[in-house]
Coordinates of C-alpha atoms and ligand atoms in Angstrom, one line a residue:
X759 CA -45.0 1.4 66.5
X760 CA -45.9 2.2 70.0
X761 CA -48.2 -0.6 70.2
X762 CA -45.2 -2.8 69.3
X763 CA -42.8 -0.9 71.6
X764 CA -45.0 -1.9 74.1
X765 CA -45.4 -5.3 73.6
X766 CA -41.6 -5.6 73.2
X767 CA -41.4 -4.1 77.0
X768 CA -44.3 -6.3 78.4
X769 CA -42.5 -9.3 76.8
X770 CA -38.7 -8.4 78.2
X771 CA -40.8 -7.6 81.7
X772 CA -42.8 -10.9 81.9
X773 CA -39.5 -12.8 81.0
X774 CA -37.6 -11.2 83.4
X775 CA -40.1 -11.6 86.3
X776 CA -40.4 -15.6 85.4
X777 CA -36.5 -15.7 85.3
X778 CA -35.5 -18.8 83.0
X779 CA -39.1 -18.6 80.8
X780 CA -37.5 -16.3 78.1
X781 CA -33.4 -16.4 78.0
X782 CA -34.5 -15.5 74.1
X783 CA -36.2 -12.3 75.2
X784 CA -33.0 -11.5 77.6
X785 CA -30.2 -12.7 75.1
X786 CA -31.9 -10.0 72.6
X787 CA -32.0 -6.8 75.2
X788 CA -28.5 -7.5 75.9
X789 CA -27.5 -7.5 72.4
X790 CA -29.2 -4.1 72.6
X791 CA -27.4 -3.2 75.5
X792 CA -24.4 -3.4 74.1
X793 CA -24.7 -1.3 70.9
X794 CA -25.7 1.7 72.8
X795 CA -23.4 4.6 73.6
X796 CA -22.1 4.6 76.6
X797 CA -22.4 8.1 78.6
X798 CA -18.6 8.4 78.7
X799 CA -18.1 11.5 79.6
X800 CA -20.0 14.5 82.2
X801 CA -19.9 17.7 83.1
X802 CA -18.5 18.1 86.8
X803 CA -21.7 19.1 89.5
X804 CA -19.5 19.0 92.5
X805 CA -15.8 19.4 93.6
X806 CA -13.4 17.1 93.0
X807 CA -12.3 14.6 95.8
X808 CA -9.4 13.6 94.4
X809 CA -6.6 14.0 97.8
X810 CA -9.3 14.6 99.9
X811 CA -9.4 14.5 103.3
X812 CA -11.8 14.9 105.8
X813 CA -11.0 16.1 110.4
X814 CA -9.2 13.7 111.6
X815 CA -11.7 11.0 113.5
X816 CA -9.8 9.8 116.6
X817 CA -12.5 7.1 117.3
X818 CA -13.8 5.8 113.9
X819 CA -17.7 4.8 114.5
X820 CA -18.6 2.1 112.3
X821 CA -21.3 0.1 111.0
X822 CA -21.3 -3.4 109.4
X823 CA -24.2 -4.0 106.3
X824 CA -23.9 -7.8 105.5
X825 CA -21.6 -9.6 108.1
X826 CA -20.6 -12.9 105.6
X827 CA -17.4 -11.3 103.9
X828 CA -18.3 -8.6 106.9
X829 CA -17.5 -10.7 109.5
X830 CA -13.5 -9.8 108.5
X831 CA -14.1 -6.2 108.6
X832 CA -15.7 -6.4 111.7
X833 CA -13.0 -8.3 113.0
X834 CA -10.4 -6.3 111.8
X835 CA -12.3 -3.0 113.1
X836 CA -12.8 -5.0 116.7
X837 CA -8.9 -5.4 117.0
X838 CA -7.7 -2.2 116.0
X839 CA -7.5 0.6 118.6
X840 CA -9.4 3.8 118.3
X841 CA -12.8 2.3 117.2
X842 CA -16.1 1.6 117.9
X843 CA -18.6 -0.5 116.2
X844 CA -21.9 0.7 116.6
X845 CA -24.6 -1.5 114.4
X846 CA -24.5 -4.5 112.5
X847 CA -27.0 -5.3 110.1
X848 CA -27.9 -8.6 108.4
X849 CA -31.0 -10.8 107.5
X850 CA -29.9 -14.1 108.9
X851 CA -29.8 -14.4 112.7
X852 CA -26.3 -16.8 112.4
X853 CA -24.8 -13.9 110.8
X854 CA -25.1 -11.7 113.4
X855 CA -24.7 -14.1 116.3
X856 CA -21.4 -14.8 114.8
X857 CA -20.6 -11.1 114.5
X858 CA -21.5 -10.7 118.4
X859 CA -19.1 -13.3 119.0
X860 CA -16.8 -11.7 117.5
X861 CA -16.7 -8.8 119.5
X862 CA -17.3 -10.2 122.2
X863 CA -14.0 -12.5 121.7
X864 CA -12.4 -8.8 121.3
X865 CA -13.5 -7.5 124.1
X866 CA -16.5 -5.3 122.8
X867 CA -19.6 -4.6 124.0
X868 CA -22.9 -5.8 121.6
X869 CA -23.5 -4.0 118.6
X870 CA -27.2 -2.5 118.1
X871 CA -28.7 -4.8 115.5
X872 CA -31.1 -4.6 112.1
X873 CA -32.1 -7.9 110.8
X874 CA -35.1 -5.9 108.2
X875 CA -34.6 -5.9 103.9
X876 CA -34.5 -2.4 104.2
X877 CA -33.0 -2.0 107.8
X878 CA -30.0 -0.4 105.9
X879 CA -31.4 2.8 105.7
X880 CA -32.2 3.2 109.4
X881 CA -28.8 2.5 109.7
X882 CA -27.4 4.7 107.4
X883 CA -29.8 7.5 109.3
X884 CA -28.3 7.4 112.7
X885 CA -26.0 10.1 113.7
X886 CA -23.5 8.6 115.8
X887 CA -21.8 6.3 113.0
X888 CA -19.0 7.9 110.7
X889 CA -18.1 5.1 108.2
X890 CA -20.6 2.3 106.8
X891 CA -18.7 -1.0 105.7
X892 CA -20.8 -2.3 102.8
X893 CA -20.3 -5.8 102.5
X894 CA -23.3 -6.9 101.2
X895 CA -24.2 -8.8 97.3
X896 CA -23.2 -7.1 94.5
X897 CA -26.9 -5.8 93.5
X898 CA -26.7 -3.7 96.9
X899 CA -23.7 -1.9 96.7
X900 CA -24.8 1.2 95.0
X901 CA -27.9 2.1 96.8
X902 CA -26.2 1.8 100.1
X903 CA -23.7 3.9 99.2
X904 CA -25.4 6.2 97.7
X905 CA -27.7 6.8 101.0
X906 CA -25.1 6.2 103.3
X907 CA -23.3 9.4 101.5
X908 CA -26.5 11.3 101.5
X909 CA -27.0 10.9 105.4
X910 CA -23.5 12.2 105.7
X911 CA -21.6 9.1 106.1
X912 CA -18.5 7.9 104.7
X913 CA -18.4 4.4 103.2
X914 CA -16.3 1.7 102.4
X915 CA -18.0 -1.2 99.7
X916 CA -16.5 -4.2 98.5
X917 CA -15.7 -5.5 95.1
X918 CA -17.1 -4.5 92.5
X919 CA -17.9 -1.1 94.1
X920 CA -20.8 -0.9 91.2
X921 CA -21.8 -3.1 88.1
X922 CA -22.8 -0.5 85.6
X923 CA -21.4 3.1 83.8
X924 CA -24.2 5.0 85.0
X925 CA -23.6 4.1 88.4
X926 CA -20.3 4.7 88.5
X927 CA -21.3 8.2 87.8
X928 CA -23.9 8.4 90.5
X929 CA -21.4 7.6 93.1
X930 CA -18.5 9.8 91.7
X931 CA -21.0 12.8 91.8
X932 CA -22.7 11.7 95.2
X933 CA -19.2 12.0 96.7
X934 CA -18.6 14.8 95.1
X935 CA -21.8 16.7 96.0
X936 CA -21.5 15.2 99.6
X937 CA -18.0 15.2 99.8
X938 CA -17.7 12.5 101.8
X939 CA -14.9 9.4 101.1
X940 CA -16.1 6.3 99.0
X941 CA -13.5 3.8 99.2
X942 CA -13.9 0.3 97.2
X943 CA -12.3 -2.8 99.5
X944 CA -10.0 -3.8 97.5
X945 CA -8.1 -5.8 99.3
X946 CA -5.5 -7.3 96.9
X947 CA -3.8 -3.9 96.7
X948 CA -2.6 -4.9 100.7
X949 CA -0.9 -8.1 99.6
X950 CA 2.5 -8.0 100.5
X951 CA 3.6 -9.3 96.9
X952 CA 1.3 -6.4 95.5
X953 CA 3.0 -3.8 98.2
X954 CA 6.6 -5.1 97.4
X955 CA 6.2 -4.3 93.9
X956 CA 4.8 -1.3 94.2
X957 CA 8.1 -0.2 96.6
X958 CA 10.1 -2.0 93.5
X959 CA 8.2 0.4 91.1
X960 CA 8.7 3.5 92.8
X961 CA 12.0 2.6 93.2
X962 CA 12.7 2.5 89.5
X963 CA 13.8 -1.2 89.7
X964 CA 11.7 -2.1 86.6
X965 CA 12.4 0.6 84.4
X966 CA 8.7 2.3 83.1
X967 CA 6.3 -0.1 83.3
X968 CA 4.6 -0.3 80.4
X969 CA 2.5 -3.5 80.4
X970 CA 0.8 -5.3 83.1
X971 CA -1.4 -8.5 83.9
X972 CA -4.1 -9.0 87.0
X973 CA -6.6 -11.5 87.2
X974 CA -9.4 -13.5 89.4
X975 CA -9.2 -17.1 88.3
X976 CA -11.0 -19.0 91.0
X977 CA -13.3 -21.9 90.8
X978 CA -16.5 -20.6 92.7
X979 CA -18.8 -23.3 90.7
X980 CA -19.8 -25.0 94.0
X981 CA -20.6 -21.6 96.3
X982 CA -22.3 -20.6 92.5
X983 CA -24.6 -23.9 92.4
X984 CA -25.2 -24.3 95.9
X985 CA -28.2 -23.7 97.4
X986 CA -26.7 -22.4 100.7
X987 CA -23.9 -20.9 98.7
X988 CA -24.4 -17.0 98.0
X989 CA -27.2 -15.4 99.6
X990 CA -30.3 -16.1 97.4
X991 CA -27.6 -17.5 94.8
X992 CA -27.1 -13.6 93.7
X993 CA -23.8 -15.1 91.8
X994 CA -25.4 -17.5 89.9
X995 CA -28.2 -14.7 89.4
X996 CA -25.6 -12.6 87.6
X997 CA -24.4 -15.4 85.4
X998 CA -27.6 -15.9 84.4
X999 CA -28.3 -12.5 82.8
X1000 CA -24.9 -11.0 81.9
X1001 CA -21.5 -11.9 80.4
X1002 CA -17.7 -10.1 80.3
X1003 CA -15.6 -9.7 83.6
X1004 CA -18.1 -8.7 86.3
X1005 CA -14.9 -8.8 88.8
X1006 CA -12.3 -7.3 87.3
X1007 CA -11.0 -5.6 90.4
X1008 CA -8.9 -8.3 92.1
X1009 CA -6.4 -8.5 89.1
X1010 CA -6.6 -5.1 88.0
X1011 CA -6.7 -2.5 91.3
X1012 CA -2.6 -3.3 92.2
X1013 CA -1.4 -3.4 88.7
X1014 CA -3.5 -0.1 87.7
X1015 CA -1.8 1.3 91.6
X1016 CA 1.4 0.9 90.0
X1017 CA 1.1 2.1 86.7
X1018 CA -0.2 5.1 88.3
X1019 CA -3.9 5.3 86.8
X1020 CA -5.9 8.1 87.3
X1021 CA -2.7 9.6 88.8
X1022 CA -0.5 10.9 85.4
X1023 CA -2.1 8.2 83.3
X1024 CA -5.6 6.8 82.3
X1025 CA -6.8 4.0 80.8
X1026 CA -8.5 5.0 77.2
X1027 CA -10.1 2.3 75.7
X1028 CA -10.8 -1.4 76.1
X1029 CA -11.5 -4.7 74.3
X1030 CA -12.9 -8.0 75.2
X1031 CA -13.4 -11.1 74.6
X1032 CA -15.3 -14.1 75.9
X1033 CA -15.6 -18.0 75.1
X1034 CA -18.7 -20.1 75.6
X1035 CA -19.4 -20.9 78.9
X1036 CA -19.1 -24.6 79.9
X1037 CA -18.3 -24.7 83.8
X1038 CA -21.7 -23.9 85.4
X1039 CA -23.6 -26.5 83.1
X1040 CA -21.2 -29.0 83.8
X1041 CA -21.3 -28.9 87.9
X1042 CA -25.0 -28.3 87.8
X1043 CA -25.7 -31.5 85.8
X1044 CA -22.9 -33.4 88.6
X1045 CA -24.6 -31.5 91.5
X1046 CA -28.7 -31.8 90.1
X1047 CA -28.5 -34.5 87.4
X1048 CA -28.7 -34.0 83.9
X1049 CA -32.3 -32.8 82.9
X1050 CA -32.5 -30.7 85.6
X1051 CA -33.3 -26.9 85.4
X1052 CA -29.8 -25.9 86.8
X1053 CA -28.3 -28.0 84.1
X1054 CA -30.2 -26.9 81.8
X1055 CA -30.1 -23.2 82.1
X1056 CA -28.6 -21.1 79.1
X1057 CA -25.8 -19.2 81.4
X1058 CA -24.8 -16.1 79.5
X1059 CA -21.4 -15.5 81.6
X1060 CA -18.9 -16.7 79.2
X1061 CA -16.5 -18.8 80.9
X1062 CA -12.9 -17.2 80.4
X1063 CA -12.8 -13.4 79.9
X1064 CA -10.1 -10.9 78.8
X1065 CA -10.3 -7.5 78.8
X1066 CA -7.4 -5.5 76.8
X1067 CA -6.8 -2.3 78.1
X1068 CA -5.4 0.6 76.8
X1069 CA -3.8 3.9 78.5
X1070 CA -3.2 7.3 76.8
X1071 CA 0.1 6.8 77.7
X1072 CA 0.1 4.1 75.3
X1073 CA -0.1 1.3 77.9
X1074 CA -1.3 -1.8 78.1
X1075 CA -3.3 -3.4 80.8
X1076 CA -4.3 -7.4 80.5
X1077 CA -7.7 -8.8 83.1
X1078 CA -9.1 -11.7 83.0
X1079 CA -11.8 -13.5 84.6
X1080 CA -12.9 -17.4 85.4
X1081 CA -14.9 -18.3 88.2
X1082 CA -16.1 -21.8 86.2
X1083 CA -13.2 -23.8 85.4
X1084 CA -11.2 -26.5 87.0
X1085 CA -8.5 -24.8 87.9
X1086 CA -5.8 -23.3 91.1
X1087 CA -6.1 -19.9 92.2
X1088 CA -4.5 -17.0 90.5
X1089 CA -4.5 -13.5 90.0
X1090 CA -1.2 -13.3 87.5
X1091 CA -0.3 -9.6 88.9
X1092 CA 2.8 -9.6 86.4
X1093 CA 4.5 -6.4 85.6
X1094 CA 6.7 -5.7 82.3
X1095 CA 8.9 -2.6 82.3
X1096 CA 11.6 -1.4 80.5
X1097 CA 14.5 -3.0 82.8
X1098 CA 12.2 -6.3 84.4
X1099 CA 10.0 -8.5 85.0
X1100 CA 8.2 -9.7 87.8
X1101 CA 5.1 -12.1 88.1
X1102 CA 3.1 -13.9 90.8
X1103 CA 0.9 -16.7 90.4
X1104 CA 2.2 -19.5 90.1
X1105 CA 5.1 -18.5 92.0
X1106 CA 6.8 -15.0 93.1
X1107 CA 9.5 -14.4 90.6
X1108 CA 11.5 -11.6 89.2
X1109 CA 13.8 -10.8 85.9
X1110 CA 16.4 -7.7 85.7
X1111 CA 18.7 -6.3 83.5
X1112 CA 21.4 -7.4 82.5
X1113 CA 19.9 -10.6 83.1
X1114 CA 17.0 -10.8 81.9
X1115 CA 16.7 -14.1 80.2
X1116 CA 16.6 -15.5 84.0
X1117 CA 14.6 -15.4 87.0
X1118 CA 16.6 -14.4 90.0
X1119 CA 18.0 -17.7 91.9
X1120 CA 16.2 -17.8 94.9
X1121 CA 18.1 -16.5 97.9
X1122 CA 19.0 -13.7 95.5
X1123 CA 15.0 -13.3 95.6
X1124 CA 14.1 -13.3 99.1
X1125 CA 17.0 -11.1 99.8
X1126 CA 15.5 -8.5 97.1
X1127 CA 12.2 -8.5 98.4
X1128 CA 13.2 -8.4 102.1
X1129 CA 14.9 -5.1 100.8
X1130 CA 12.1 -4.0 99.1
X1131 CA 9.1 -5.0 101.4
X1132 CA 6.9 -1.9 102.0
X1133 CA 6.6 -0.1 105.1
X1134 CA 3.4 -0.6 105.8
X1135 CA 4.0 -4.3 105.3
X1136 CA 6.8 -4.4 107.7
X1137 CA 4.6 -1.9 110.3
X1138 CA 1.4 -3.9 110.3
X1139 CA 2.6 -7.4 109.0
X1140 CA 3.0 -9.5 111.9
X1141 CA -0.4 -8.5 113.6
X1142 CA -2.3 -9.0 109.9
X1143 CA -0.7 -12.0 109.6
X1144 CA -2.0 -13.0 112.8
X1145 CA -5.8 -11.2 112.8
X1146 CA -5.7 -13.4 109.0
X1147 CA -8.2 -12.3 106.2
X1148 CA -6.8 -13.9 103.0
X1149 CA -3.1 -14.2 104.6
X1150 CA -2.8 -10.8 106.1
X1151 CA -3.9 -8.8 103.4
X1152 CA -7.5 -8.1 104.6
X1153 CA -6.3 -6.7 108.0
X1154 CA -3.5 -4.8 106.7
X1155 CA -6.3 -2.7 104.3
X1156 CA -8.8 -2.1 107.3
X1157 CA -6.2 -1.5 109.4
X1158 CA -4.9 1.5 106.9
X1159 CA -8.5 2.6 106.3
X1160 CA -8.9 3.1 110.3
X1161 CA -4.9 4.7 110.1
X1162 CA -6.2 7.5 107.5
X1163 CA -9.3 8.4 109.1
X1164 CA -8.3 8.9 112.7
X1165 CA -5.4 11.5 110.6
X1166 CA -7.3 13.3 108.2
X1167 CA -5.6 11.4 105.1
X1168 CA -6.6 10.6 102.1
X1169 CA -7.7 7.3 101.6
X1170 CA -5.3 5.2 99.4
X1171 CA -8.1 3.9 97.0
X1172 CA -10.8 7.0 96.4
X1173 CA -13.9 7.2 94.6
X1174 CA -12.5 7.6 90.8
X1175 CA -10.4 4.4 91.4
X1176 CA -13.1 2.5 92.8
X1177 CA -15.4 3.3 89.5
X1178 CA -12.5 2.8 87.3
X1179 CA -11.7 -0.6 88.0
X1180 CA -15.1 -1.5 88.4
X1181 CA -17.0 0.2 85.2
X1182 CA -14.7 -2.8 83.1
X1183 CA -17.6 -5.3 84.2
X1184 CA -20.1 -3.1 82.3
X1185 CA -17.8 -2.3 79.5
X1186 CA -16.5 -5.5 78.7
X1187 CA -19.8 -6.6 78.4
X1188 CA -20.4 -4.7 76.0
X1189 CA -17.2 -4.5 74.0
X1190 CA -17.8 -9.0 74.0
X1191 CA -21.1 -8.8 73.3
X1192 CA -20.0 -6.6 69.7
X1193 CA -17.6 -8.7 68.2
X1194 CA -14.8 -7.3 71.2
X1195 CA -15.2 -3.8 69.6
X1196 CA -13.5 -0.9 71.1
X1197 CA -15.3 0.9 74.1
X1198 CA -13.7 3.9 75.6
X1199 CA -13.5 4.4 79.1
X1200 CA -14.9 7.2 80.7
X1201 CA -12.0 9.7 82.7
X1202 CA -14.1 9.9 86.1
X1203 CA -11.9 12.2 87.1
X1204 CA -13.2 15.2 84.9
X1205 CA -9.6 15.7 83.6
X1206 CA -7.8 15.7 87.3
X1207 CA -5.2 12.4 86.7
X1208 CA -3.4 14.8 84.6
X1209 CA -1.9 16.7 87.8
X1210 CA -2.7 13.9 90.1
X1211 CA 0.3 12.6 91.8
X1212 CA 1.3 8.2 91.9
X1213 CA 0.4 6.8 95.1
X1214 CA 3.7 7.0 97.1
X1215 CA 5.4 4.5 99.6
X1216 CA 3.7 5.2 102.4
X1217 CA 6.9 5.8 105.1
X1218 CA 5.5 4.4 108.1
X1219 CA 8.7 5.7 110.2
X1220 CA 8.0 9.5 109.6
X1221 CA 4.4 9.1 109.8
X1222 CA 5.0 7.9 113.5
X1223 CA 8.6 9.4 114.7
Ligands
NAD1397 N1 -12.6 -8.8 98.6 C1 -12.7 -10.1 98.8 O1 -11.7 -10.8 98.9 C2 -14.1 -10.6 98.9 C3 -14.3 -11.9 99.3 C4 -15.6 -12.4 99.4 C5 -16.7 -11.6 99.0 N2 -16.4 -10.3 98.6 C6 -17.5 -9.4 98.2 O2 -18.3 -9.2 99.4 C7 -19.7 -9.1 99.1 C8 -20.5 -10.1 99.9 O3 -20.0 -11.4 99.5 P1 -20.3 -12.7 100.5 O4 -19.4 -13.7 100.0 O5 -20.3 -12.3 101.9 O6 -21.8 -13.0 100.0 P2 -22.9 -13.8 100.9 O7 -24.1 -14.0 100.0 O8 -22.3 -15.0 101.5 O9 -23.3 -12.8 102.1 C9 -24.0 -11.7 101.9 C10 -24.6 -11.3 103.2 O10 -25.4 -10.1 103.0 C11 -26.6 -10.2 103.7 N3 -27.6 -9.4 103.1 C12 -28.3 -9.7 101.9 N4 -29.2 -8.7 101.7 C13 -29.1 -7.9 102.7 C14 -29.9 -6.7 103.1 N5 -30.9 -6.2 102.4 N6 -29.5 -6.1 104.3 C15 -28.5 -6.6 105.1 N7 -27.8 -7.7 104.8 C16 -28.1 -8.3 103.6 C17 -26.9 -11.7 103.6 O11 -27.8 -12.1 104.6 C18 -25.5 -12.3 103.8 O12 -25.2 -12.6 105.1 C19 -19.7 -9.2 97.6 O13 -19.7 -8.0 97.0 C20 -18.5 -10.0 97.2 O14 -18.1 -9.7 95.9 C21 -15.1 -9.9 98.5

C-alpha cells in the first residue's frame, strides 16, 4: 500500500515537473481534490481586524512588487499628496525604466530598485516602507503578503488576493497575529456605476436587495496564448491545471459591498458549474497551427463558469467567469430588490416601483444618478478621470487607500472581504468538479459579520469641513 502510495506521488510529481506529459495523472489528483473536505471553519489565534485601524500615517511610504498592472498604482501613489515611494521591484529592466519614468513625469525622485526572483523579501525587510503594493502573478500573492505582514508591513495585493481555502486562512490569521491591514485591489468596487448604487442602496431606493449578479467576461485569449503576454504565460499556466472561476472578484466584490457581506450577512454555501472549454484551443490552433502543442493541450479551465451563491439571509448571489470566448466586455453588476432593478453591462439602466415593467427614460436616468452619485465620486472624480486606470476607477481606490491611511481609518475592503471573494476560485472548483455539489463557505470572520456594520456612504463633506 505504501509502496503504491508512493508510486502514485512519484507519478503526479514527474507529471507535474514535465508539465503537458501527464494531463491524465493531473485530471485524476484534481478529481481528488475536489472530494476532500474543505477546512471550513477555525478556531480564532489572533484578534479580530474587523474596523481596524492603525496611527494615522501622514506620509504613506510605499513599495511597488511587479510594476505591469503596478505601473497604475505607482502612478496613482506618484500623484497623490502625502507620499513617498520608496522601492520598486521587478524582473524585467523595461518594467522598471517605465516606472522611473513615471515618477519622474510626477516630479519624484528615483525609486531604490530590486530586479532579483526573490528580491521581494529584501524589500519587504526594510524599515522605512509602511505599505507593500503587491501587484505581481497570481501564484505570488500569498507569500508576499504573508512576509510583508510578518516584517511589519501593511499590504495591498491585487485580484485574486489568494487561489486556495487554506491560504485564505493563512492571511486572515497573519493579519490577525500581526495586526497589520491586508487589503485586496479591488478596483471595481471604485467604479462610479458600482459607487452610485451603492448610495442608491443605502438609500433604500431598491427596497432589500435580495439577489445580485457580477461577473468578468473578457476575452484574454490573445494576452493567454501569447508568448510576450503574461509573464512566463502564468494565465495560461492556471488554465492548464485548474477549472471553476479563478477570478471571481471583479463581478462579485461591489455586489457582495452592497448586500452587506460579512457585515449583517454571509454567504453560506455555493454551487457551480462549468462547460467544456473550447476558446484557448481554438486561438492556439489560429495563433500556432493545428498540430501544434498549444493547440493541442487538454486545458482544464472550462470555458463559461457560474458560481450560485447562497447567503444565510437567504440570498442569492450569481458570478460568472469567461476569459475564452468571443465576446464584449462585461461584468453584469445587476441588483434585484424588493422595489427595483438596476443593471450594467450592456448599458446603465434602472427599474422602480410603481413602474417596474420599464426602464427609466433616459433623462429621468441621468438626473437619478446625478442625485445619487457618491461622494467620493463627486470628491475625487475629475482628478481619477484624469490620472485614468480603467476610466477613473483605479485612481479613485488608491487614492482612498492613501485617504484612510494618512487618518487612521479603516480600510473599505479588509482582510475577511478580500478571502471571501477570493476563496470562490478554490471552491467552485471543487463544487464543478463534483457534479456542482454544494460547498459551504467558510465565515472568515470567526462569527464577527453578525455585529459588523454595512459599509456606509462615505460623506466626503464632513470628513473634510
Ligand atoms: N484589478 C485589475 O483591473 C487588474 C488588471 C490587470 C491585472 N490585475 C492583476 O494584477 C496582477 C499582475 O497582472 P499583470 O497583468 O501585471 O501580469 P504581468 O504578467 O503582465 O506582469 C507581472 C509582473 O510581475 C513581475 N514579476 C514576476 N515575478 C516577479 C518576482 N518574483 N518579483 C518581482 N516581480 C515579478 C513580472 O516581471 C511582470 O512585470 C495579477 O494578479 C492580475 O490578476 C488586475
Amino acid at each position: 500500500m505504501n509502496n503504491r502510495r508512493e508510486f502514485l506521488k512519484k507519478s503526479l510529481l514527474g507529471g507535474l515537473a514535465l508539465g503537458t506529459g501527464s494531463v491524465a495523472g493531473m485530471a485524476q489528483s484534481y478529481a481528488g481534490a475536489a472530494t476532500k473536505k474543505v477546512q471550513s471553519q477555525r478556531a480564532r489565534k489572533g484578534k479580530s481586524v474587523m474596523g481596524f485601524r492603525c496611527a494615522p500615517i501622514p506620509e504613506v511610504r510605499a513599495a511597488f512588487i511587479g510594476v505591469a498592472r503596478g505601473w497604475g498604482h505607482l502612478t496613482s501613489f506618484a500623484n497623490t499628496d502625502g507620499t513617498k515611494i520608496v522601492a520598486i521591484c521587478d524582473l524585467r529592466p523595461e518594467r522598471i525604466e517605465n516606472a522611473q519614468k513615471a515618477l519622474k513625469n510626477a516630479g519624484r525622485p528615483e525609486a531604490a530598485v530590486y530586479t532579483g526572483e526573490e528580491d521581494w523579501k529584501k524589500v519587504c525587510e526594510r524599515d522605512d516602507i509602511d505599505i507593500i503594493i503587491n501587484s505581481t502573478p497570481w501564484e505570488l500573492h500569498v507569500p508576499i503578503a504573508l512576509y510583508a505582514m510578518k516584517c511589519g508591513k501593511h499590504v495591498a495585493t491585487e485580484v485574486p488576493i489568494a487561489l486556495s481555502v487554506n491560504d485564505c486562512w493563512a492571511l486572515v490569521e497573519t493579519a490577525e497575529k500581526t495586526q497589520r491591514h491586508c487589503m485586496m485591489l479591488e478596483n471595481c468596487c471604485y467604479d462610479f456605476f458600482e459607487l452610485a448604487t451603492l448610495n442608491m442602496a443605502r438609500k433604500g431606493l431598491f427596497g432589500e436587495i435580495f439577489h445580485g449578479e457580477g461577473a468578468y467576461l473578457h476575452d484574454l485569449r490573445d494576452l493567454k496564448l501569447q508568448k510576450e503576454g503574461y509573464h512566463k504565460m502564468w494565465r495560461l499556466e492556471y488554465s492548464k491545471k485548474h477549472t471553476g472561476d479563478p477570478y471571481p472578484t471583479h463581478g462579485l466584490g461591489p455586489i457582495a459591498q452592497i448586500m452587506n457581506i460579512n457585515r449583517g450577512d454571509r454567504i453560506d454555501y455555493l454551487t457551480s458549474m462549468s462547460t467544456k472549454q473550447y476558446g484557448l484551443s481554438l486561438y492556439a490552433e489560429k495563433l500556432y497551427g493545428a498540430g501544434s502543442p498549444e493547440a493541442e493541450f487538454a486545458y482544464k479551465m472550462g470555458d463559461i463558469t457560474q458560481t450560485l451563491l447562497h447567503t444565510v439571509n437567504g440570498h442569492s448571489l450569481l458570478v460568472v467567469h469567461d476569459t475564452s470566448s468571443p465576446l464584449p466586455y462585461d461584468r453584469i453588476h445587476k441588483l434585484v430588490g424588493t422595489k427595483g432593478y438596476a443593471i450594467k453591462y450592456p448599458e446603465e439602466k434602472i427599474a422602480l416601483e410603481p413602474h417596474p415593467h420599464n426602464f427609466l427614460k433616459s433623462e429621468d436616468f441621468k438626473t437619478l444618478v446625478e442625485q445619487y452619485q457618491h461622494p467620493l465620486t463627486k470628491f475625487i472624480g475629475e482628478k481619477a478621470k484624469a490620472i485614468g486606470g480603467h476610466g477613473g476607477m483605479d485612481y479613485t481606490m488608491i487614492w482612498r487607500l492613501i485617504y484612510c491611511l494618512q487618518n487612521g481609518l479603516p480600510l473599505d475592503q479588509d482582510v475577511y472581504d478580500g478571502v471571501t471573494w477570493s476563496c470562490i476560485t478554490e471552491l467552485s472548483e471543487r463544487s464543478t468538479l463534483n457534479r456542482s455539489a454544494s460547498v459551504d463557505v467558510p465565515d472568515f470572520t470567526y462569527g464577527d459579520w453578525k455585529t459588523a456594520k454595512p459599509w456606509p456612504v462615505i460623506d466626503m463633506d464632513t470628513v473634510f469641513s
